CSV table of C-alpha atoms in Angstrom, one decimal:
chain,number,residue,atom,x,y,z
A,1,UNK,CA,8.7,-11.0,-5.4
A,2,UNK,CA,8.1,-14.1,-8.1
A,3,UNK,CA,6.9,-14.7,-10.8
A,4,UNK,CA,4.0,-17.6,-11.3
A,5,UNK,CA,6.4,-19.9,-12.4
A,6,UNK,CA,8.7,-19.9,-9.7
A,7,UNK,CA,6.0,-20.7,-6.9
A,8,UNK,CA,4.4,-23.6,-6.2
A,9,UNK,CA,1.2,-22.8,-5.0
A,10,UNK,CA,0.4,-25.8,-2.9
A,11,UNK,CA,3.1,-24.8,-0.6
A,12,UNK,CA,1.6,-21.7,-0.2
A,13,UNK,CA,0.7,-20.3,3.2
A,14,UNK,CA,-0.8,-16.7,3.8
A,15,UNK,CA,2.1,-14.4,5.8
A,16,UNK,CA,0.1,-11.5,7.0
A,17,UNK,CA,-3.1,-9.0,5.4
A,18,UNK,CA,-2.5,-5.7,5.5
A,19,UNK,CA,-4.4,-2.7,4.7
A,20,UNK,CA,-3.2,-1.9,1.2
A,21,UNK,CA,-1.2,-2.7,-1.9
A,22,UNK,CA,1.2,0.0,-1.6
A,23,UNK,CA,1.8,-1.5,1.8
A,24,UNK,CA,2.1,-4.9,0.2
A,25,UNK,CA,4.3,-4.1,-2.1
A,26,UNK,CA,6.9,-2.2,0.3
A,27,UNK,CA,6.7,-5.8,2.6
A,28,UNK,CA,7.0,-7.8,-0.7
A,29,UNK,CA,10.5,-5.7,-1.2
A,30,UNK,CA,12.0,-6.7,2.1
A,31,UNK,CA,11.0,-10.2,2.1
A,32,UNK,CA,12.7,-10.3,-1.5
A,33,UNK,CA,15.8,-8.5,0.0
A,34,UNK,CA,16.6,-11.3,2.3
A,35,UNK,CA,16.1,-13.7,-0.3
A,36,UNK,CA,12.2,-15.1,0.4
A,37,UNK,CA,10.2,-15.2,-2.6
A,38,UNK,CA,6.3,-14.3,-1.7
A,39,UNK,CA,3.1,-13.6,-4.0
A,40,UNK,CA,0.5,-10.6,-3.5
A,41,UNK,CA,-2.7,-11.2,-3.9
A,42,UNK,CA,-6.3,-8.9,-3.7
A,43,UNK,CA,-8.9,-7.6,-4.7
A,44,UNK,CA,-7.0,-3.8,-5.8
A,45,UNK,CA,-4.8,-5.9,-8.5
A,46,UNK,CA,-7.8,-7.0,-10.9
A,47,UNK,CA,-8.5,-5.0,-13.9
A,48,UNK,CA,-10.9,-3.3,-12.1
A,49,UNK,CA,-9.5,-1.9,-9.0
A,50,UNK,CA,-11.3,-2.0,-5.6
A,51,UNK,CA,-9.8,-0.3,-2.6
A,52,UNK,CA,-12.5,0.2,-0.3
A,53,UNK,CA,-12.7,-0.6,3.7
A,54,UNK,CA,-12.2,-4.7,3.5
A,55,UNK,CA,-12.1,-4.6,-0.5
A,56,UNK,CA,-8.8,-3.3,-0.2
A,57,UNK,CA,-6.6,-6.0,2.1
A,58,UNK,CA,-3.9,-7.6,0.6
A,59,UNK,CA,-2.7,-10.6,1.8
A,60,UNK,CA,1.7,-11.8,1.4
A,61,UNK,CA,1.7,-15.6,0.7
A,62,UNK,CA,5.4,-17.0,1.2
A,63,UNK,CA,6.1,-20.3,0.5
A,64,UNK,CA,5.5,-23.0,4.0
A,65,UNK,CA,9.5,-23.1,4.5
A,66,UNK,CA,10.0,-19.9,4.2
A,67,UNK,CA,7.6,-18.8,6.9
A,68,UNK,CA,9.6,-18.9,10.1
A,69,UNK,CA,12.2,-16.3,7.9
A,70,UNK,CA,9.5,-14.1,6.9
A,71,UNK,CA,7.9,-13.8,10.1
A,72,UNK,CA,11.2,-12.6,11.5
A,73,UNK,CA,11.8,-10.2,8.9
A,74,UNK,CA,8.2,-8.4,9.8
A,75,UNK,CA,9.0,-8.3,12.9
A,76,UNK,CA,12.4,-6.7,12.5
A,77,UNK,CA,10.6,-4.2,10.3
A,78,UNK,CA,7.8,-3.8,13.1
A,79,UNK,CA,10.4,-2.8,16.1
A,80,UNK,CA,12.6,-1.0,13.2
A,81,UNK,CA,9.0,1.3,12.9
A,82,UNK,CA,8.5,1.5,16.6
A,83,UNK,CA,11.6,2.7,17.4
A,84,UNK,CA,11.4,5.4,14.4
A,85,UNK,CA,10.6,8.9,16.2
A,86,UNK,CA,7.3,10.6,14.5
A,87,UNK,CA,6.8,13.8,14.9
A,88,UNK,CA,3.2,15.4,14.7
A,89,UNK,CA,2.8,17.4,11.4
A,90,UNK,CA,2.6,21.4,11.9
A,91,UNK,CA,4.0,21.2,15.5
A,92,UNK,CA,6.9,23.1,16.5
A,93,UNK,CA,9.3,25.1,14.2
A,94,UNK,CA,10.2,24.3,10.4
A,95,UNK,CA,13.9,24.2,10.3
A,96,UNK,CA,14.3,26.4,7.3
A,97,UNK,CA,11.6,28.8,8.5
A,98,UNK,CA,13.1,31.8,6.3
A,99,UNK,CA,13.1,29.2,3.0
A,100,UNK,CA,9.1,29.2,3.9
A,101,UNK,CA,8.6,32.8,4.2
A,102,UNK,CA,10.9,33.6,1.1
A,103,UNK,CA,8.6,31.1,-0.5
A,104,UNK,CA,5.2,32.0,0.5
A,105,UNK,CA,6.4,36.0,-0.4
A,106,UNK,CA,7.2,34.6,-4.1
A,107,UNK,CA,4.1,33.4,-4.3
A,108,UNK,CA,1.9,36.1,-2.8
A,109,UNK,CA,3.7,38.6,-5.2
A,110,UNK,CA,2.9,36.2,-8.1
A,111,UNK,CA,-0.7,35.9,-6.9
A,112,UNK,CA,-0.6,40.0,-6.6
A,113,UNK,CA,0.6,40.7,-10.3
A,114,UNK,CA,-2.0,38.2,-11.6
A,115,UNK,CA,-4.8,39.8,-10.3
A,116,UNK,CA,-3.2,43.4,-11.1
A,117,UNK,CA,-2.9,41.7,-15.1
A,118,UNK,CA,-6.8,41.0,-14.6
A,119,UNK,CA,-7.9,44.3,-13.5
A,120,UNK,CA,-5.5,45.8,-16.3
A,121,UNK,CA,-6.9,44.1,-19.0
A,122,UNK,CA,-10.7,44.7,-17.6
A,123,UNK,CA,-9.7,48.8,-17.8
């Protein structure tokens, strides 16, 4: 990413909206990796902060000459997320299932003594 003194804004052209800064900002970093300086601009940046439905798009600007490049880098990120295997939360077994139990034990024998402290103290 730039600064405001390193881009000239009427050589500006809008790279893609998406949905949010954080999302912005994670684009932003791989466009700067390979060198092409952008700009983020919306709506979520201001002092006062709206993220709602459309409120919340963000839109890359990279410079005119730089678009080609900057295209091709969010599409190597694109395919690079495509190919990425997700795997549905809470579906199938945790690898360190006995990690979990140890854990959930801990804290049901914490939550035990702290209710055995509260009917102590009522007696």
């Amino acid at each position: 990413m730039t600064t405001h003194d390193r881009i000239s804004w009427r050589s500006m052209v809008k790279l893609t909206t998406v949905a949010d800064v954080a999302t912005a900002h994670v684009l932003a970093a791989h466009l700067d990796h390979e060198g092409i300086d952008c700009h983020i601009r919306s709506e979520s940046l201001g002092p006062y902060p709206i993220a709602i439905g459309s409120w919340g798009e963000t839109q890359i600007w990279v410079d005119e000459s730089d678009l080609e490049d900057a295209r091709e880098v969010l599409a190597a990120i694109d395919s690079e997320a495509q190919a990425t295997e997700v795997d549905r939360a809470g579906v199938g077994k945790s690898p360190n299932i006995g990690r979990s139990l140890g854990w959930w034990l801990v804290a049901a024998a914490l939550l035990a003594w702290i209710i055995y402290l509260r009917i102590a103290s009522v007696l």
